PDB file of C-alpha atoms and ligand atoms in Angstrom:
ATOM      1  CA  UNK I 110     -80.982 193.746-124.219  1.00 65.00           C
ATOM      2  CA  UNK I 111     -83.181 190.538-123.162  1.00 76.00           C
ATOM      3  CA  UNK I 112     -83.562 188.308-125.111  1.00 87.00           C
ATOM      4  CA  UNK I 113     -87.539 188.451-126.882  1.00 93.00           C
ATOM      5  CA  UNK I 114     -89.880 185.475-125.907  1.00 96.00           C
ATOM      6  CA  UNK I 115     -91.690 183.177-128.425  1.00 97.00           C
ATOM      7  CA  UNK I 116     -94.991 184.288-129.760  1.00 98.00           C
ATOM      8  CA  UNK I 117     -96.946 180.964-129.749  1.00 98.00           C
ATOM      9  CA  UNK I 118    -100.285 180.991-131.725  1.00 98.00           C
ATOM     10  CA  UNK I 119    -102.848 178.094-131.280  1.00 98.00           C
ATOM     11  CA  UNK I 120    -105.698 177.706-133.527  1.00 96.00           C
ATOM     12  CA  UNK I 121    -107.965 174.991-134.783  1.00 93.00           C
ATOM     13  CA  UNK I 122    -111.737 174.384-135.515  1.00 89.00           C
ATOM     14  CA  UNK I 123    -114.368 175.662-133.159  1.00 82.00           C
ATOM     15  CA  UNK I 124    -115.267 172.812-130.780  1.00 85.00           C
ATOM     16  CA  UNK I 125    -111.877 170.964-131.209  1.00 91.00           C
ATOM     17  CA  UNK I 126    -110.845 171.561-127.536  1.00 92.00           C
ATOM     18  CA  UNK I 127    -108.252 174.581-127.912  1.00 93.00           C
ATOM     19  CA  UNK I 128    -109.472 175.616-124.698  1.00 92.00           C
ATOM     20  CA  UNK I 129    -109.287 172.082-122.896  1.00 94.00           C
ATOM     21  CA  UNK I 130    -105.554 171.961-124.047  1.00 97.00           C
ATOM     22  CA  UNK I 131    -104.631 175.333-123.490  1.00 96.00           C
ATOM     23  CA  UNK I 132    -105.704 174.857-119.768  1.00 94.00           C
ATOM     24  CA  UNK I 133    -104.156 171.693-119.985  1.00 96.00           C
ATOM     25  CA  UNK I 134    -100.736 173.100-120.796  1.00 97.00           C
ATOM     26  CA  UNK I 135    -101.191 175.968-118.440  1.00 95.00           C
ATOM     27  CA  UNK I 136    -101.425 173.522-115.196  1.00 95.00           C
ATOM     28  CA  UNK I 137     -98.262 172.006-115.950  1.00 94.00           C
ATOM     29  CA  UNK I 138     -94.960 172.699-114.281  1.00 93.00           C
ATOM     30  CA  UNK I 139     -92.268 172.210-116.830  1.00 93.00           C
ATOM     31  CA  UNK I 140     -93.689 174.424-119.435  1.00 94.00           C
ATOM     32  CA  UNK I 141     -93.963 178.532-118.295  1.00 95.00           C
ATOM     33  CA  UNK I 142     -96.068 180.363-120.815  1.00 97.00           C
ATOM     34  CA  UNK I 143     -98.150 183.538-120.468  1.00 97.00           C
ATOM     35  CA  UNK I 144    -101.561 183.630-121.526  1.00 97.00           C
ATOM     36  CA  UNK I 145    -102.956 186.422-123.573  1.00 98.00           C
ATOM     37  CA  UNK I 146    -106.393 187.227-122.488  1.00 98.00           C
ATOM     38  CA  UNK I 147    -108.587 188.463-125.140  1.00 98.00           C
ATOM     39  CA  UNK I 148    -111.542 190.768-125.545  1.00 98.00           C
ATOM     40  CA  UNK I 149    -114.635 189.857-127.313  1.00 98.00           C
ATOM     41  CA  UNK I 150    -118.192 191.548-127.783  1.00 98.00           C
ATOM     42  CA  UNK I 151    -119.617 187.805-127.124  1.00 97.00           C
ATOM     43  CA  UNK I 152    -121.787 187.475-123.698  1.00 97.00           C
ATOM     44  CA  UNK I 153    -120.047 185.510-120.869  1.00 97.00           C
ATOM     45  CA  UNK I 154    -120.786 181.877-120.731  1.00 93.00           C
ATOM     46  CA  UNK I 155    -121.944 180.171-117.067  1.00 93.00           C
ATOM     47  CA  UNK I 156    -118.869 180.207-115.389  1.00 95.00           C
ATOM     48  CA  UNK I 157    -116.681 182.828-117.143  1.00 95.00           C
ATOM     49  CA  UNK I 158    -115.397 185.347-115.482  1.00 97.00           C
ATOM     50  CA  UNK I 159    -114.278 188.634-116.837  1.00 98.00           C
ATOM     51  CA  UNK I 160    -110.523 189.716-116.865  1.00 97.00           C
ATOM     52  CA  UNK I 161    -109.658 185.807-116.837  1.00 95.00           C
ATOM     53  CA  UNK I 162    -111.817 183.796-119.475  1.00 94.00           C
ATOM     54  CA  UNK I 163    -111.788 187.084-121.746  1.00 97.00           C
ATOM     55  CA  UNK I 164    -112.148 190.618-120.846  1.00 98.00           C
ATOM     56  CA  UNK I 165    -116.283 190.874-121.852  1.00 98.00           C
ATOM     57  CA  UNK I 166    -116.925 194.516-123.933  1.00 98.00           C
ATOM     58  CA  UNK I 167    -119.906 195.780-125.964  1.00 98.00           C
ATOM     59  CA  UNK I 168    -119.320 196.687-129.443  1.00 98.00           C
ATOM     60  CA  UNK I 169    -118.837 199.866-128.673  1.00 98.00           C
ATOM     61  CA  UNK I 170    -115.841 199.422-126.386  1.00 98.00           C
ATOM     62  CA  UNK I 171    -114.594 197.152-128.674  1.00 98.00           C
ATOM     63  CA  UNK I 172    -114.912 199.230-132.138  1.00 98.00           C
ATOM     64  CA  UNK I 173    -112.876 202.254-129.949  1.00 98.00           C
ATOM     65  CA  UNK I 174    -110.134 199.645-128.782  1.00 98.00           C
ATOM     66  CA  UNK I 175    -109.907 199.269-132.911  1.00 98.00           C
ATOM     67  CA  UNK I 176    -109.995 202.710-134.095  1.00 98.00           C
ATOM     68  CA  UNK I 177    -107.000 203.289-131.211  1.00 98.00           C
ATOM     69  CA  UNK I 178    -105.425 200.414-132.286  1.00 97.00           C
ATOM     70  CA  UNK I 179    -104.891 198.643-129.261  1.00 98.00           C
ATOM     71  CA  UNK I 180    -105.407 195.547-130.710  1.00 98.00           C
ATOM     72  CA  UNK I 181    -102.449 193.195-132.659  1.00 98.00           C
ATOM     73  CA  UNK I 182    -105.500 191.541-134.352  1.00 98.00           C
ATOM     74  CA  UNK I 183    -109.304 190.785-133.940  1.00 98.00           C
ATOM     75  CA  UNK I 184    -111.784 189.155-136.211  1.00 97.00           C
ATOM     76  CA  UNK I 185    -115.518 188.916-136.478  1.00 96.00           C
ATOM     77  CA  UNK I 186    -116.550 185.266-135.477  1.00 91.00           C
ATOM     78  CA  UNK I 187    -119.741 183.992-135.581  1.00 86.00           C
ATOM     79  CA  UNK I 188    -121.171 187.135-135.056  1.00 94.00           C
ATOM     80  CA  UNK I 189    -119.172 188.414-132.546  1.00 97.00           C
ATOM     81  CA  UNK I 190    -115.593 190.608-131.882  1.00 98.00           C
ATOM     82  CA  UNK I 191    -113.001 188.842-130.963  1.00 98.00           C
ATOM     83  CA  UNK I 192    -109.054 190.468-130.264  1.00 98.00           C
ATOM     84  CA  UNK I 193    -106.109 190.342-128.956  1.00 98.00           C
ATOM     85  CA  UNK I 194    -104.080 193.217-126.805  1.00 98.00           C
ATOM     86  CA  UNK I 195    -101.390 194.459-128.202  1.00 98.00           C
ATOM     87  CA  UNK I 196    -100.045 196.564-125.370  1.00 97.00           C
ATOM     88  CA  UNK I 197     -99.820 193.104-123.191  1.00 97.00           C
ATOM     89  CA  UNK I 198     -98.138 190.981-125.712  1.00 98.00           C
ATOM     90  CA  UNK I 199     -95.360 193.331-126.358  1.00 97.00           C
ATOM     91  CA  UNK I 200     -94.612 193.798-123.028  1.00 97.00           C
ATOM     92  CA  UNK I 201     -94.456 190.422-121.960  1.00 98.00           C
ATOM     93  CA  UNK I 202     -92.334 189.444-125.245  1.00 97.00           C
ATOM     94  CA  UNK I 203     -90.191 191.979-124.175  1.00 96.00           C
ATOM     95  CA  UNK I 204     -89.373 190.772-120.557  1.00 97.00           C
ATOM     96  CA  UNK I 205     -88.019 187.630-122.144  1.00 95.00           C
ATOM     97  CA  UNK I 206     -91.333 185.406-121.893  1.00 97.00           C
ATOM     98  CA  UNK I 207     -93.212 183.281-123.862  1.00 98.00           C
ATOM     99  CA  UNK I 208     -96.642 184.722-124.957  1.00 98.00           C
ATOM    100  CA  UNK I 209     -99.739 182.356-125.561  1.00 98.00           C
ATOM    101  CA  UNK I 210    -102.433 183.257-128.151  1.00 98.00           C
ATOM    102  CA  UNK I 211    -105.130 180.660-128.490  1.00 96.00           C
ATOM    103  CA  UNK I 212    -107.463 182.616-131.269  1.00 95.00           C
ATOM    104  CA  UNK I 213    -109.516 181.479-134.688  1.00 91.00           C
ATOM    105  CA  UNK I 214    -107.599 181.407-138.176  1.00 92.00           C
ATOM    106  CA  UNK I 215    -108.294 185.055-139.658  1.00 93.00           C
ATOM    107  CA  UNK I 216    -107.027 186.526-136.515  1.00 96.00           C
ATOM    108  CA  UNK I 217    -104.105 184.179-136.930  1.00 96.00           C
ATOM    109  CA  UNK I 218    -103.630 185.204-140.077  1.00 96.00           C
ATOM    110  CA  UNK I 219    -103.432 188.835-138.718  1.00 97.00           C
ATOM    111  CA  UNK I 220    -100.604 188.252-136.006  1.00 98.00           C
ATOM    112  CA  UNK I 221     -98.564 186.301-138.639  1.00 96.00           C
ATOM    113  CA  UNK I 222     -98.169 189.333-140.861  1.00 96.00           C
ATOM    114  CA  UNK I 223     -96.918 191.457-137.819  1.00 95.00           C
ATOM    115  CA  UNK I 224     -95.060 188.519-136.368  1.00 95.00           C
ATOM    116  CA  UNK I 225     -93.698 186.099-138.892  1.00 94.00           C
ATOM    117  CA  UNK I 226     -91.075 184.739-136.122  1.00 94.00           C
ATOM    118  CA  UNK I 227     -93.916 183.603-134.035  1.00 97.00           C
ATOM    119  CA  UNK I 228     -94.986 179.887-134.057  1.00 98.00           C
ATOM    120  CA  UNK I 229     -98.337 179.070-135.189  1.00 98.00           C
ATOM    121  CA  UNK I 230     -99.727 175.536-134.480  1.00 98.00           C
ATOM    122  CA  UNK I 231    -103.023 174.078-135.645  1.00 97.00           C
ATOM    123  CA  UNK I 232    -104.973 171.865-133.124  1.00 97.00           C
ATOM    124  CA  UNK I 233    -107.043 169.431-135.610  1.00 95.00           C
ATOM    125  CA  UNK I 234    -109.708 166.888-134.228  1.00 93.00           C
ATOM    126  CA  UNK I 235    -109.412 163.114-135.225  1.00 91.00           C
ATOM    127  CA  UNK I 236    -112.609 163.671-137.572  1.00 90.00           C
ATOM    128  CA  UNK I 237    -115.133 166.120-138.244  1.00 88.00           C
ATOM    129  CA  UNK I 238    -118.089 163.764-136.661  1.00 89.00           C
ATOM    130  CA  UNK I 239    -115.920 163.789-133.389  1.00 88.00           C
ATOM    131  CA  UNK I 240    -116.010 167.149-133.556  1.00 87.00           C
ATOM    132  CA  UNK I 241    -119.705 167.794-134.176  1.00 87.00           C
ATOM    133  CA  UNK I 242    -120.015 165.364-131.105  1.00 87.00           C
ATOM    134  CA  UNK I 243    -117.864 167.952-128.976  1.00 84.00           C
ATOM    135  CA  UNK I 244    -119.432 171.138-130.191  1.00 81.00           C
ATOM    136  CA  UNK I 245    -122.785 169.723-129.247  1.00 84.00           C
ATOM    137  CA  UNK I 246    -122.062 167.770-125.808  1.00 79.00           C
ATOM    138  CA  UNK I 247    -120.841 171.185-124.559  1.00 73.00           C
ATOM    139  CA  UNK I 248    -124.689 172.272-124.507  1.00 71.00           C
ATOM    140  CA  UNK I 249    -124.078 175.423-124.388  1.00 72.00           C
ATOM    141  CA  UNK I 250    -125.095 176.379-127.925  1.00 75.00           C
ATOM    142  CA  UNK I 251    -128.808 176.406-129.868  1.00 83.00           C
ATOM    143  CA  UNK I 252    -128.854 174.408-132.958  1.00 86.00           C
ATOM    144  CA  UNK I 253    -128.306 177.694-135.395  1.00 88.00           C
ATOM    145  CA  UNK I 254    -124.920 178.781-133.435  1.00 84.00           C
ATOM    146  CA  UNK I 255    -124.098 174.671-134.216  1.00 85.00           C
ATOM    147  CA  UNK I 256    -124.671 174.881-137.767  1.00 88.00           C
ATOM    148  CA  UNK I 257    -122.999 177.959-137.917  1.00 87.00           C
ATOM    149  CA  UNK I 258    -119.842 176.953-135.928  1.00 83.00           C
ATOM    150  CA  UNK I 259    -119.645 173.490-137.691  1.00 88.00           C
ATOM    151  CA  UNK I 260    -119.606 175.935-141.047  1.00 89.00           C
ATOM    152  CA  UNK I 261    -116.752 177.656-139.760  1.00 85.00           C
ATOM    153  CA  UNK I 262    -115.141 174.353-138.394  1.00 87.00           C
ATOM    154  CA  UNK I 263    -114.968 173.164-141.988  1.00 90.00           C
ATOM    155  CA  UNK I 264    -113.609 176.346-143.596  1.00 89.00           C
ATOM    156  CA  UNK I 265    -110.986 176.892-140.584  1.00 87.00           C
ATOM    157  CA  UNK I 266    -109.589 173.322-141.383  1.00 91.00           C
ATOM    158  CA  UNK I 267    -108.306 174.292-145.173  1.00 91.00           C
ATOM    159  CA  UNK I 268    -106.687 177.291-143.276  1.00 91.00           C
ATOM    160  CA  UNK I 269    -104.478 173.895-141.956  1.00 93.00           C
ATOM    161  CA  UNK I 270    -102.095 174.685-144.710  1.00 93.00           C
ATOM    162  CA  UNK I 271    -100.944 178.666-143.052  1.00 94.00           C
ATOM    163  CA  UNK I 272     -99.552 177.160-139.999  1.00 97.00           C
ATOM    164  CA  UNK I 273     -96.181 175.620-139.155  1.00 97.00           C
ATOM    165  CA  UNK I 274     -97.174 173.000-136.641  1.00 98.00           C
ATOM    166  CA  UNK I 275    -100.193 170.288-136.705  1.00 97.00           C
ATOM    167  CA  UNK I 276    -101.117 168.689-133.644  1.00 98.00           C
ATOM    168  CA  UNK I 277    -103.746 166.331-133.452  1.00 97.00           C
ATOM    169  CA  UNK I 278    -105.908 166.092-130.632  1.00 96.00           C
ATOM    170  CA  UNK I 279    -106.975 163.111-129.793  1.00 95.00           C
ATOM    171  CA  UNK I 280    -106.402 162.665-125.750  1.00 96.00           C
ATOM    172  CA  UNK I 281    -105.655 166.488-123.831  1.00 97.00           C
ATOM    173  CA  UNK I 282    -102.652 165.265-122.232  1.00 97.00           C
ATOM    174  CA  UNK I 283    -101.012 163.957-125.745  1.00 98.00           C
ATOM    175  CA  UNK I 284    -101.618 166.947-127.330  1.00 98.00           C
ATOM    176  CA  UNK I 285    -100.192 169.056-124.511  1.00 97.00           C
ATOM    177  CA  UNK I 286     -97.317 167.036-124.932  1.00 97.00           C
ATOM    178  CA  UNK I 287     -96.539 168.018-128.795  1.00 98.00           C
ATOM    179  CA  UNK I 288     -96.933 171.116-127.987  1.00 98.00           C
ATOM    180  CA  UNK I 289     -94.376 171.416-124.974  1.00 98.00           C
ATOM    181  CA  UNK I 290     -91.918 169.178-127.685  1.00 98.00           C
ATOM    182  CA  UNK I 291     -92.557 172.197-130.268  1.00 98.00           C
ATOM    183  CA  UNK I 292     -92.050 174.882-128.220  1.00 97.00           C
ATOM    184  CA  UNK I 293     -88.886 173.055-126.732  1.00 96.00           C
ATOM    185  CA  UNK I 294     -87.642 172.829-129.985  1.00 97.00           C
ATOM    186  CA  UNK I 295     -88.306 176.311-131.652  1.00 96.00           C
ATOM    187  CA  UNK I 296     -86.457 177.567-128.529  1.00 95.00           C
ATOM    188  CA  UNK I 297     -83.208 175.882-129.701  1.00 94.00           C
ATOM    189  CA  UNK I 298     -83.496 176.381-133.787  1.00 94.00           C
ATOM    190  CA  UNK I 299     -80.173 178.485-134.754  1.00 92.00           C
ATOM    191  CA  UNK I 300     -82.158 181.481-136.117  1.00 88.00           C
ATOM    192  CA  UNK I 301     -83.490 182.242-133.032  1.00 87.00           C
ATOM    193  CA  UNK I 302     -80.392 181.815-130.800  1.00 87.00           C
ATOM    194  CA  UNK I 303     -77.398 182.296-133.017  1.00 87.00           C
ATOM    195  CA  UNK I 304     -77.134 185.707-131.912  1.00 84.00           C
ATOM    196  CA  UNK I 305     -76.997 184.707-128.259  1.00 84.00           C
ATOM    197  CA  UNK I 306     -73.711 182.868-129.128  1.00 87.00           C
ATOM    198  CA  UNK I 307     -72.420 184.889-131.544  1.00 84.00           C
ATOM    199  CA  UNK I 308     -72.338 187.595-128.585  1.00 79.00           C
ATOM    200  CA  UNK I 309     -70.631 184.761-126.188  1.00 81.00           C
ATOM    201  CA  UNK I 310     -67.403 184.068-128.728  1.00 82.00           C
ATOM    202  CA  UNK I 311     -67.172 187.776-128.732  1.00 83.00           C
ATOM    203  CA  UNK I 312     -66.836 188.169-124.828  1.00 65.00           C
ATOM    204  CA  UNK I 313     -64.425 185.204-124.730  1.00 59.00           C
TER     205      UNK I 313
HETATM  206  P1  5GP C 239    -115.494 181.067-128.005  1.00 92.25           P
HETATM  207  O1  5GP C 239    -116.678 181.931-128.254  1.00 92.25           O
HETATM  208  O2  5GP C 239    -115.815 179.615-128.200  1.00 92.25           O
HETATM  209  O3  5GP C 239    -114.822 181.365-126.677  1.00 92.25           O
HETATM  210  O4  5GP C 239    -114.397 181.432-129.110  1.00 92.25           O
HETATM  211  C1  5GP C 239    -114.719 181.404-130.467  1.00 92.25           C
HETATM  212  C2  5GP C 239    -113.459 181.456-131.300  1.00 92.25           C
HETATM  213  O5  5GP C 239    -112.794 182.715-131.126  1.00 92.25           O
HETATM  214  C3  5GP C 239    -112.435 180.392-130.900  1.00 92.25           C
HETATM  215  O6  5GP C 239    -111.916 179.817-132.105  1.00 92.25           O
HETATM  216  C4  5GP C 239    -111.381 181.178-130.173  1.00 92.25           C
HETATM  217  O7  5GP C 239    -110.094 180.587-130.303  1.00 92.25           O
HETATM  218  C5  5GP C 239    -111.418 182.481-130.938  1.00 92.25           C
HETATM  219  N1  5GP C 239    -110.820 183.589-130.201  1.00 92.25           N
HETATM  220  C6  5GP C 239    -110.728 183.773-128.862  1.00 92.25           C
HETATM  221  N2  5GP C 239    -110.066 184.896-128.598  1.00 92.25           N
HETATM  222  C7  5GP C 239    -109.705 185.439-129.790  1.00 92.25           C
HETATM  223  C8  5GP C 239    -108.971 186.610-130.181  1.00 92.25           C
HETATM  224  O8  5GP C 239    -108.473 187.396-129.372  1.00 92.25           O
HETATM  225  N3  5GP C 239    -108.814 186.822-131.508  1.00 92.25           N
HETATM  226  C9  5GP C 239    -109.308 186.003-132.446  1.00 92.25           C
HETATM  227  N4  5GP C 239    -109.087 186.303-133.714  1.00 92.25           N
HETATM  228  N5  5GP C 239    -109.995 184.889-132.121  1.00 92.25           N
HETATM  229  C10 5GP C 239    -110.194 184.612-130.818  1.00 92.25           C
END
């Protein structure tokens, strides 16, 4: 039987650049991870596409998904559903790869119940003003969705504490670098391999 792939689990405030980073990470060469695209009941952004930013449903679509649980998690942020496939992450864990989840704390919370081996890492800014800075240069967002997101900024932060990894992000391509050093490592701690050499003395 394959070995499973790493579950990797990135979180952090709204506005703190998980997205930046994850793309970041995803244009490199030496790291391979698979992203897990997620649905959400939130209306595309200019630019976004659907089936590669998220997979775009109505609430409808997205309370069936939930009542069939298809989903390994999902969480209601900022007025919207958010969630992750469960069908796709299995599968790909299964063929041996890593799987990428970049989601917000509760749903976090969520996968970490169902998958305490996975590795959960919190992206933190260098201060909360930076971050107000970030959430409001993206322009994207009225003043109320702001407030509201720098609310949930300051909550998600305590949440800190629930993860096994914090990585700070000052400059993208520092960041992406912790993060490739983490996942390097959790690929060689014992309890995930010992098996693979117990199995070799065996043979020889
Ligand atoms: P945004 O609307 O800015 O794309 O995302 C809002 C928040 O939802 C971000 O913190 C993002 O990481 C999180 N998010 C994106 N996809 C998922 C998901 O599948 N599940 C959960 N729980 N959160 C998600």
């Amino acid at each position: 039987m394959k070995e499973r792939g790493l579950l990797i689990v990135l979180s952090g405030p709204s506005g703190v650049g998980k997205g930046t980073v994850r793309k970041a990470l995803f244009s490199q060469t030496d790291i391979k991870l698979h992203y897990s695209i997620s649905m959400t009941t939130r209306k595309p952004r200019e630019g976004e596409v659907d089936g590669v930013d998220y997979f775009f449903k109505s609430r409808e679509e997205f309370e069936s998904l939930i009542a069939q649980s298809k989903l390994l998690e999902w969480a209601e942020f900022v007025g919207n559903y958010y969630g992750t496939p469960v069908d796709y992450v299995e599968k790909t864990l299964q063929e041996g790869k890593d799987v990428f989840l970049e989601i917000e704390v509760q749903g976090a919370m969520q996968v970490r119940k169902a998958f305490p081996e996975g590795l959960f890492i919190f992206l933190m800014p260098p201060s909360l003003t930076e971050l107000e800075n970030r959430i409001t240069t993206r322009g994207t967002e009225s003043n109320e969705v702001i407030n509201n997101r720098m609310n949930a900024a300051r909550q998600e932060i305590e949440m800190m504490n629930a993860y096994d990894y914090v990585v700070e992000n000052d400059e993208v391509e520092l960041a992406c670098e912790r993060i490739k050093a983490i996942v390097t490592a959790e690929h060689c701690r014992r309890d995930r391999i010992a098996n693979r050499y117990r199995k070799m003395l065996e043979v020889e």
